[in-house]
Amino acid sequence: MMARTKSDRRSYSAGEWGRNRVRVFPDPRTGIMQVQWREDGRRLTRSLKHRDWAKAKRQADEIAGGLAEPATKDAAAAEPEPLTLGTLFDIYGEEVTPTKTGRSQRHDQAMMKRFLRFFGKHRKAETLSQRDWDRFIRARRAGKAGGSRKPVSERTIEYDLRMLLAVLNWAAKSRDEEGRLLLASNPLRGLKLPKEKNPRRVVLTQAEYEALLAVSARVNWRFRVALVLAHETGHRIGAIRQLRWSDIDLDGRTIRWRGEHEKTGYEHRTPVTAKALAACEEARRHNPGIGDAPLLTAPKDPFACMSRSLARVWWKRAERFAGLEPKRGRGWHSLRRKFASDLMDLPLKVLCDLGGWKTAETVLQCYQRPDEGRLRKAIEEYRGVGSASN
């Protein structure tokens, strides 16, 4: 019996022509290994239900040697190989991750590598359990999970585990080429996610904003424009820094927020204030562009948008110029919380549309923080109503 491998390694043949010739090769669309042989003059092909090249070659040798007859060992009738995390993440990374935003794609890729390092690529997905869940949480808290070197917050761990749950849920609803579910069920479904007991959600004060605004021109004109737009529109810095001139309607006094730059994927258009329009006009004086040219260009590349890291560096620099003591959690997102809190008297639906929130629950739980003045006014009005009725 002879065996040979083609130079491009896209197929492997075992046995002899006219006797027990068998060929294995990957399906060009899915990468699933296929076995092919002749029986009664007919060429038959069956799926081997896996993507393991070395295993497929061994199976070809066994079939050709008479250790397994392809006619009786029909792959369609055989039990599929248990789904490993390595195979599952490969499939998910090829079919689902590319449909997400760039930031989500990077998170997917980083977390799949972390989970594979922690659990092992040959770990069967169906065997994950509460013990694995708890073990990962403990390791992540200690900075020892799959290459991590520093402890992280409960919110970060929650974010990581939600990604794992999403992959397992997807596998429990997706079928292979033979119509079988990739995973019978999500083995981690229903487990409790870690939650921050006292999440740090800093709201930028009006005094702090005015101090930053006063020194903003010393930092950079791009920082000043971004700061004003963040304060006046309540949107994330990720969406603001990626605005294009085609998104700005100066005559209609509106801004279009593209879905691909929004965390929620929610594309919408909002009216803007005179101060926001003035900031856009300031940007035009420094950077006269049209069409899809960036509103806030990268300093060294007029065709690229200002980067996230540069926005963060400039914020820290402005804090130093303004003489503000460093405070954990005070950053671009604290402006978004200020916007939600400043407009607390608006109907929630109106506020959600203005700030780009998809649900009112998110605003109530994570963004709105009444200050002491607002609380005092509320209690005084309550007491005044009570006194008048007595």
GROMACS .gro file of C-alpha atoms in nm:
model
  390
    1MET     CA    1   0.000   0.000   0.000
    2MET     CA    2   0.130   0.345  -0.079
    3ALA     CA    3   0.041   0.686   0.050
    4ARG     CA    4   0.126   1.030  -0.081
    5THR     CA    5   0.056   1.388   0.002
    6LYS     CA    6   0.014   1.648  -0.268
    7SER     CA    7   0.261   1.930  -0.252
    8ASP     CA    8  -0.006   2.187  -0.174
    9ARG     CA    9  -0.130   1.969   0.116
   10ARG     CA   10  -0.490   2.024   0.016
   11SER     CA   11  -0.552   1.650  -0.027
   12TYR     CA   12  -0.407   1.319   0.088
   13SER     CA   13  -0.443   0.985  -0.092
   14ALA     CA   14  -0.392   0.636   0.047
   15GLY     CA   15  -0.421   0.292  -0.110
   16GLU     CA   16  -0.383   0.181  -0.473
   17TRP     CA   17  -0.572   0.278  -0.784
   18GLY     CA   18  -0.842   0.025  -0.869
   19ARG     CA   19  -0.827  -0.146  -0.528
   20ASN     CA   20  -0.858   0.058  -0.213
   21ARG     CA   21  -0.788   0.413  -0.318
   22VAL     CA   22  -0.906   0.672  -0.061
   23ARG     CA   23  -0.865   1.048  -0.069
   24VAL     CA   24  -0.923   1.306   0.208
   25PHE     CA   25  -0.941   1.682   0.157
   26PRO     CA   26  -1.095   1.992   0.320
   27ASP     CA   27  -1.420   2.132   0.189
   28PRO     CA   28  -1.315   2.463   0.024
   29ARG     CA   29  -1.611   2.647   0.178
   30THR     CA   30  -1.613   2.523   0.535
   31GLY     CA   31  -1.276   2.355   0.590
   32ILE     CA   32  -1.455   2.038   0.713
   33MET     CA   33  -1.255   1.728   0.611
   34GLN     CA   34  -1.411   1.504   0.342
   35VAL     CA   35  -1.332   1.141   0.252
   36GLN     CA   36  -1.376   1.013  -0.103
   37TRP     CA   37  -1.359   0.660  -0.251
   38ARG     CA   38  -1.509   0.447  -0.530
   39GLU     CA   39  -1.768   0.177  -0.481
   40ASP     CA   40  -1.925  -0.027  -0.767
   41GLY     CA   41  -1.789   0.224  -1.013
   42ARG     CA   42  -1.941   0.520  -0.830
   43ARG     CA   43  -1.741   0.793  -0.658
   44LEU     CA   44  -1.873   0.853  -0.304
   45THR     CA   45  -1.793   1.141  -0.070
   46ARG     CA   46  -1.871   1.177   0.298
   47SER     CA   47  -1.793   1.438   0.563
   48LEU     CA   48  -1.553   1.343   0.844
   49LYS     CA   49  -1.710   1.607   1.073
   50HIS     CA   50  -1.387   1.775   1.177
   51ARG     CA   51  -1.109   2.005   1.054
   52ASP     CA   52  -0.812   1.810   1.190
   53TRP     CA   53  -0.573   1.744   0.899
   54ALA     CA   54  -0.354   1.491   1.081
   55LYS     CA   55  -0.657   1.296   1.199
   56ALA     CA   56  -0.804   1.291   0.847
   57LYS     CA   57  -0.482   1.138   0.710
   58ARG     CA   58  -0.487   0.866   0.975
   59GLN     CA   59  -0.847   0.787   0.889
   60ALA     CA   60  -0.757   0.762   0.519
   61ASP     CA   61  -0.483   0.510   0.599
   62GLU     CA   62  -0.719   0.305   0.818
   63ILE     CA   63  -0.993   0.299   0.557
   64ALA     CA   64  -0.753   0.207   0.277
   65GLY     CA   65  -0.598  -0.067   0.490
   66GLY     CA   66  -0.933  -0.228   0.552
   67LEU     CA   67  -0.946  -0.119   0.914
   68ALA     CA   68  -1.265   0.070   0.842
   69GLU     CA   69  -1.491   0.023   0.541
   70PRO     CA   70  -1.625   0.351   0.403
   71ALA     CA   71  -1.945   0.186   0.286
   72THR     CA   72  -2.032   0.067   0.634
   73LYS     CA   73  -1.865   0.340   0.833
   74ASP     CA   74  -2.080   0.611   0.684
   75ALA     CA   75  -1.980   0.944   0.837
   76ALA     CA   76  -2.334   1.071   0.802
   77ALA     CA   77  -2.455   0.792   1.028
   78ALA     CA   78  -2.163   0.810   1.271
   79GLU     CA   79  -2.164   1.022   1.582
   80PRO     CA   80  -1.991   1.357   1.522
   81GLU     CA   81  -1.670   1.438   1.704
   82PRO     CA   82  -1.726   1.638   2.026
   83LEU     CA   83  -1.687   2.011   1.960
   84THR     CA   84  -1.366   2.148   2.110
   85LEU     CA   85  -1.320   2.512   2.213
   86GLY     CA   86  -1.045   2.544   1.952
   87THR     CA   87  -1.278   2.435   1.671
   88LEU     CA   88  -1.571   2.639   1.804
   89PHE     CA   89  -1.368   2.960   1.827
   90ASP     CA   90  -1.228   2.899   1.477
   91ILE     CA   91  -1.579   2.873   1.334
   92TYR     CA   92  -1.712   3.169   1.533
   93GLY     CA   93  -1.409   3.378   1.441
   94GLU     CA   94  -1.464   3.307   1.071
   95GLU     CA   95  -1.841   3.346   1.056
   96VAL     CA   96  -1.955   3.585   1.331
   97THR     CA   97  -1.669   3.806   1.449
   98PRO     CA   98  -1.618   3.972   1.105
   99THR     CA   99  -1.977   4.104   1.121
  100LYS     CA  100  -1.900   4.313   1.432
  101THR     CA  101  -1.746   4.657   1.474
  102GLY     CA  102  -1.367   4.689   1.474
  103ARG     CA  103  -1.350   4.731   1.852
  104SER     CA  104  -1.573   4.428   1.912
  105GLN     CA  105  -1.369   4.222   1.668
  106ARG     CA  106  -1.051   4.299   1.859
  107HIS     CA  107  -1.218   4.209   2.188
  108ASP     CA  108  -1.347   3.881   2.042
  109GLN     CA  109  -1.003   3.786   1.916
  110ALA     CA  110  -0.830   3.877   2.242
  111MET     CA  111  -1.083   3.691   2.456
  112MET     CA  112  -1.083   3.378   2.239
  113LYS     CA  113  -0.705   3.361   2.280
  114ARG     CA  114  -0.741   3.414   2.655
  115PHE     CA  115  -1.005   3.142   2.694
  116LEU     CA  116  -0.802   2.898   2.485
  117ARG     CA  117  -0.492   2.960   2.697
  118PHE     CA  118  -0.695   2.916   3.015
  119PHE     CA  119  -0.915   2.616   2.927
  120GLY     CA  120  -0.707   2.462   2.645
  121LYS     CA  121  -0.798   2.437   2.276
  122HIS     CA  122  -0.877   2.063   2.304
  123ARG     CA  123  -1.127   2.115   2.588
  124LYS     CA  124  -1.472   1.989   2.486
  125ALA     CA  125  -1.715   2.280   2.494
  126GLU     CA  126  -1.997   2.066   2.635
  127THR     CA  127  -1.791   1.984   2.947
  128LEU     CA  128  -1.761   2.343   3.073
  129SER     CA  129  -1.921   2.379   3.414
  130GLN     CA  130  -1.977   2.597   3.719
  131ARG     CA  131  -1.631   2.501   3.846
  132ASP     CA  132  -1.467   2.634   3.527
  133TRP     CA  133  -1.677   2.950   3.547
  134ASP     CA  134  -1.575   3.017   3.908
  135ARG     CA  135  -1.211   2.925   3.840
  136PHE     CA  136  -1.189   3.177   3.555
  137ILE     CA  137  -1.345   3.452   3.768
  138ARG     CA  138  -1.097   3.391   4.053
  139ALA     CA  139  -0.801   3.385   3.813
  140ARG     CA  140  -0.914   3.701   3.633
  141ARG     CA  141  -0.953   3.884   3.961
  142ALA     CA  142  -0.600   3.782   4.055
  143GLY     CA  143  -0.454   3.875   3.717
  144LYS     CA  144  -0.368   3.515   3.627
  145ALA     CA  145  -0.621   3.423   3.359
  146GLY     CA  146  -0.477   3.314   3.026
  147GLY     CA  147  -0.186   3.553   2.997
  148SER     CA  148  -0.333   3.839   3.202
  149ARG     CA  149  -0.084   4.006   3.436
  150LYS     CA  150  -0.298   4.236   3.643
  151PRO     CA  151  -0.628   4.215   3.831
  152VAL     CA  152  -0.932   4.361   3.660
  153SER     CA  153  -1.269   4.493   3.774
  154GLU     CA  154  -1.585   4.287   3.808
  155ARG     CA  155  -1.730   4.476   3.511
  156THR     CA  156  -1.439   4.368   3.291
  157ILE     CA  157  -1.485   4.006   3.397
  158GLU     CA  158  -1.857   4.035   3.325
  159TYR     CA  159  -1.779   4.171   2.978
  160ASP     CA  160  -1.541   3.882   2.910
  161LEU     CA  161  -1.785   3.614   3.023
  162ARG     CA  162  -2.070   3.765   2.823
  163MET     CA  163  -1.857   3.707   2.514
  164LEU     CA  164  -1.809   3.338   2.610
  165LEU     CA  165  -2.184   3.302   2.669
  166ALA     CA  166  -2.256   3.461   2.331
  167VAL     CA  167  -2.032   3.207   2.155
  168LEU     CA  168  -2.189   2.911   2.335
  169ASN     CA  169  -2.543   3.041   2.272
  170TRP     CA  170  -2.462   3.081   1.904
  171ALA     CA  171  -2.324   2.725   1.885
  172ALA     CA  172  -2.640   2.593   2.051
  173LYS     CA  173  -2.849   2.748   1.770
  174SER     CA  174  -2.622   2.678   1.472
  175ARG     CA  175  -2.608   2.357   1.269
  176ASP     CA  176  -2.336   2.186   1.071
  177GLU     CA  177  -2.356   2.067   0.710
  178GLU     CA  178  -2.549   1.757   0.816
  179GLY     CA  179  -2.809   1.956   1.009
  180ARG     CA  180  -2.674   1.872   1.353
  181LEU     CA  181  -2.646   2.139   1.622
  182LEU     CA  182  -2.285   2.236   1.689
  183LEU     CA  183  -2.365   2.219   2.060
  184ALA     CA  184  -2.670   2.053   2.215
  185SER     CA  185  -2.704   2.331   2.471
  186ASN     CA  186  -2.505   2.606   2.641
  187PRO     CA  187  -2.346   2.434   2.945
  188LEU     CA  188  -2.295   2.770   3.121
  189ARG     CA  189  -2.645   2.903   3.069
  190GLY     CA  190  -2.799   3.060   3.378
  191LEU     CA  191  -2.476   3.104   3.575
  192LYS     CA  192  -2.449   3.428   3.770
  193LEU     CA  193  -2.230   3.697   3.620
  194PRO     CA  194  -2.005   3.900   3.854
  195LYS     CA  195  -2.129   4.252   3.923
  196GLU     CA  196  -1.963   4.563   4.060
  197LYS     CA  197  -2.105   4.626   4.407
  198ASN     CA  198  -2.029   4.998   4.395
  199PRO     CA  199  -1.944   5.085   4.035
  200ARG     CA  200  -1.745   5.407   3.995
  201ARG     CA  201  -1.949   5.628   3.763
  202VAL     CA  202  -1.806   5.975   3.789
  203VAL     CA  203  -2.011   6.269   3.664
  204LEU     CA  204  -1.807   6.568   3.548
  205THR     CA  205  -1.913   6.881   3.735
  206GLN     CA  206  -1.990   7.211   3.565
  207ALA     CA  207  -1.688   7.370   3.735
  208GLU     CA  208  -1.459   7.095   3.609
  209TYR     CA  209  -1.596   7.131   3.257
  210GLU     CA  210  -1.543   7.506   3.257
  211ALA     CA  211  -1.187   7.457   3.384
  212LEU     CA  212  -1.111   7.211   3.103
  213LEU     CA  213  -1.274   7.435   2.845
  214ALA     CA  214  -1.064   7.732   2.959
  215VAL     CA  215  -0.738   7.547   2.881
  216SER     CA  216  -0.863   7.344   2.584
  217ALA     CA  217  -0.709   7.572   2.321
  218ARG     CA  218  -0.365   7.522   2.482
  219VAL     CA  219  -0.398   7.149   2.428
  220ASN     CA  220  -0.512   7.141   2.065
  221TRP     CA  221  -0.797   7.275   1.855
  222ARG     CA  222  -0.916   6.916   1.798
  223PHE     CA  223  -0.942   6.861   2.174
  224ARG     CA  224  -1.140   7.181   2.217
  225VAL     CA  225  -1.388   7.086   1.943
  226ALA     CA  226  -1.425   6.731   2.077
  227LEU     CA  227  -1.476   6.860   2.432
  228VAL     CA  228  -1.755   7.097   2.328
  229LEU     CA  229  -1.927   6.835   2.111
  230ALA     CA  230  -1.911   6.577   2.392
  231HIS     CA  231  -2.065   6.828   2.635
  232GLU     CA  232  -2.332   6.956   2.398
  233THR     CA  233  -2.438   6.625   2.237
  234GLY     CA  234  -2.374   6.371   2.514
  235HIS     CA  235  -2.219   6.124   2.270
  236ARG     CA  236  -1.920   5.896   2.321
  237ILE     CA  237  -1.576   6.018   2.222
  238GLY     CA  238  -1.550   5.714   1.992
  239ALA     CA  239  -1.839   5.845   1.783
  240ILE     CA  240  -1.727   6.211   1.801
  241ARG     CA  241  -1.369   6.153   1.688
  242GLN     CA  242  -1.493   5.958   1.384
  243LEU     CA  243  -1.737   6.219   1.258
  244ARG     CA  244  -1.710   6.309   0.889
  245TRP     CA  245  -1.801   6.633   0.723
  246SER     CA  246  -2.086   6.457   0.542
  247ASP     CA  247  -2.237   6.387   0.887
  248ILE     CA  248  -2.255   6.758   0.972
  249ASP     CA  249  -2.551   6.960   0.842
  250LEU     CA  250  -2.471   7.316   0.941
  251ASP     CA  251  -2.779   7.460   0.767
  252GLY     CA  252  -3.015   7.201   0.915
  253ARG     CA  253  -2.835   7.221   1.252
  254THR     CA  254  -2.810   6.844   1.286
  255ILE     CA  255  -2.545   6.572   1.319
  256ARG     CA  256  -2.573   6.217   1.189
  257TRP     CA  257  -2.427   5.952   1.418
  258ARG     CA  258  -2.326   5.647   1.217
  259GLY     CA  259  -2.419   5.306   1.350
  260GLU     CA  260  -2.073   5.159   1.288
  261HIS     CA  261  -1.924   5.413   1.530
  262GLU     CA  262  -2.187   5.364   1.801
  263LYS     CA  263  -2.139   5.099   2.068
  264THR     CA  264  -2.499   4.988   2.022
  265GLY     CA  265  -2.490   5.007   1.641
  266TYR     CA  266  -2.776   5.260   1.660
  267GLU     CA  267  -2.763   5.509   1.370
  268HIS     CA  268  -2.953   5.832   1.435
  269ARG     CA  269  -2.958   6.204   1.370
  270THR     CA  270  -2.988   6.473   1.638
  271PRO     CA  271  -3.041   6.848   1.641
  272VAL     CA  272  -2.753   7.037   1.801
  273THR     CA  273  -2.700   7.354   1.998
  274ALA     CA  274  -2.547   7.678   1.882
  275LYS     CA  275  -2.233   7.597   2.081
  276ALA     CA  276  -2.196   7.263   1.902
  277LEU     CA  277  -2.236   7.435   1.564
  278ALA     CA  278  -1.977   7.694   1.664
  279ALA     CA  279  -1.737   7.411   1.747
  280CYS     CA  280  -1.794   7.260   1.402
  281GLU     CA  281  -1.728   7.599   1.243
  282GLU     CA  282  -1.404   7.620   1.442
  283ALA     CA  283  -1.305   7.279   1.307
  284ARG     CA  284  -1.376   7.399   0.952
  285ARG     CA  285  -1.142   7.695   0.998
  286HIS     CA  286  -0.859   7.458   1.092
  287ASN     CA  287  -0.961   7.174   0.864
  288PRO     CA  288  -1.174   7.276   0.564
  289GLY     CA  289  -1.301   6.943   0.433
  290ILE     CA  290  -1.592   6.801   0.238
  291GLY     CA  291  -1.763   6.466   0.196
  292ASP     CA  292  -1.622   6.184   0.402
  293ALA     CA  293  -1.313   6.376   0.509
  294PRO     CA  294  -1.268   6.355   0.889
  295LEU     CA  295  -1.394   6.641   1.102
  296LEU     CA  296  -1.116   6.579   1.357
  297THR     CA  297  -0.811   6.466   1.161
  298ALA     CA  298  -0.510   6.288   1.302
  299PRO     CA  299  -0.229   6.545   1.348
  300LYS     CA  300   0.005   6.361   1.110
  301ASP     CA  301  -0.248   6.219   0.864
  302PRO     CA  302  -0.517   6.445   0.715
  303PHE     CA  303  -0.708   6.141   0.583
  304ALA     CA  304  -0.735   5.961   0.921
  305CYS     CA  305  -0.948   6.037   1.226
  306MET     CA  306  -0.804   6.141   1.560
  307SER     CA  307  -0.714   5.827   1.756
  308ARG     CA  308  -0.866   5.706   2.081
  309SER     CA  309  -0.528   5.705   2.254
  310LEU     CA  310  -0.458   6.065   2.152
  311ALA     CA  311  -0.797   6.175   2.286
  312ARG     CA  312  -0.708   6.011   2.619
  313VAL     CA  313  -0.362   6.173   2.629
  314TRP     CA  314  -0.507   6.516   2.558
  315TRP     CA  315  -0.768   6.475   2.832
  316LYS     CA  316  -0.495   6.404   3.089
  317ARG     CA  317  -0.294   6.699   2.964
  318ALA     CA  318  -0.596   6.930   2.995
  319GLU     CA  319  -0.650   6.814   3.353
  320ARG     CA  320  -0.291   6.911   3.435
  321PHE     CA  321  -0.325   7.250   3.265
  322ALA     CA  322  -0.652   7.311   3.453
  323GLY     CA  323  -0.497   7.216   3.788
  324LEU     CA  324  -0.749   6.935   3.847
  325GLU     CA  325  -0.642   6.663   4.086
  326PRO     CA  326  -0.641   6.321   3.914
  327LYS     CA  327  -0.961   6.129   3.980
  328ARG     CA  328  -1.023   5.773   3.872
  329GLY     CA  329  -1.322   5.755   3.639
  330ARG     CA  330  -1.311   6.119   3.535
  331GLY     CA  331  -1.270   6.107   3.160
  332TRP     CA  332  -1.459   6.147   2.837
  333HIS     CA  333  -1.743   5.924   2.956
  334SER     CA  334  -1.800   6.145   3.261
  335LEU     CA  335  -1.920   6.409   3.013
  336ARG     CA  336  -2.183   6.165   2.885
  337ARG     CA  337  -2.307   6.116   3.241
  338LYS     CA  338  -2.311   6.495   3.290
  339PHE     CA  339  -2.528   6.531   2.979
  340ALA     CA  340  -2.778   6.272   3.108
  341SER     CA  341  -2.786   6.431   3.453
  342ASP     CA  342  -2.815   6.790   3.326
  343LEU     CA  343  -3.119   6.693   3.116
  344MET     CA  344  -3.284   6.483   3.386
  345ASP     CA  345  -3.607   6.684   3.363
  346LEU     CA  346  -3.661   6.582   3.000
  347PRO     CA  347  -3.884   6.286   2.916
  348LEU     CA  348  -3.665   5.974   2.904
  349LYS     CA  349  -3.759   5.899   2.544
  350VAL     CA  350  -3.643   6.244   2.434
  351LEU     CA  351  -3.318   6.212   2.632
  352CYS     CA  352  -3.247   5.868   2.484
  353ASP     CA  353  -3.294   6.000   2.130
  354LEU     CA  354  -3.070   6.300   2.193
  355GLY     CA  355  -2.785   6.102   2.350
  356GLY     CA  356  -2.810   5.788   2.138
  357TRP     CA  357  -2.921   5.548   2.414
  358LYS     CA  358  -3.134   5.258   2.296
  359THR     CA  359  -3.309   5.197   2.631
  360ALA     CA  360  -3.421   5.418   2.916
  361GLU     CA  361  -3.309   5.149   3.163
  362THR     CA  362  -2.945   5.209   3.069
  363VAL     CA  363  -2.981   5.583   3.133
  364LEU     CA  364  -3.143   5.531   3.471
  365GLN     CA  365  -2.900   5.265   3.593
  366CYS     CA  366  -2.570   5.393   3.458
  367TYR     CA  367  -2.584   5.761   3.365
  368GLN     CA  368  -2.819   5.986   3.557
  369ARG     CA  369  -2.691   6.112   3.893
  370PRO     CA  370  -2.892   6.387   4.067
  371ASP     CA  371  -2.666   6.638   4.241
  372GLU     CA  372  -2.717   6.779   4.588
  373GLY     CA  373  -2.884   7.093   4.455
  374ARG     CA  374  -3.144   6.896   4.262
  375LEU     CA  375  -3.213   6.669   4.561
  376ARG     CA  376  -3.245   6.969   4.793
  377LYS     CA  377  -3.489   7.141   4.555
  378ALA     CA  378  -3.699   6.824   4.535
  379ILE     CA  379  -3.723   6.780   4.913
  380GLU     CA  380  -3.800   7.150   4.968
  381GLU     CA  381  -4.080   7.138   4.711
  382TYR     CA  382  -4.212   6.823   4.876
  383ARG     CA  383  -4.201   6.988   5.220
  384GLY     CA  384  -4.362   7.302   5.084
  385VAL     CA  385  -4.651   7.102   4.940
  386GLY     CA  386  -4.684   6.917   5.270
  387SER     CA  387  -4.691   7.239   5.476
  388ALA     CA  388  -4.949   7.400   5.253
  389SER     CA  389  -5.186   7.110   5.294
  390ASN     CA  390  -5.172   7.111   5.677
   0.00000   0.00000   0.00000
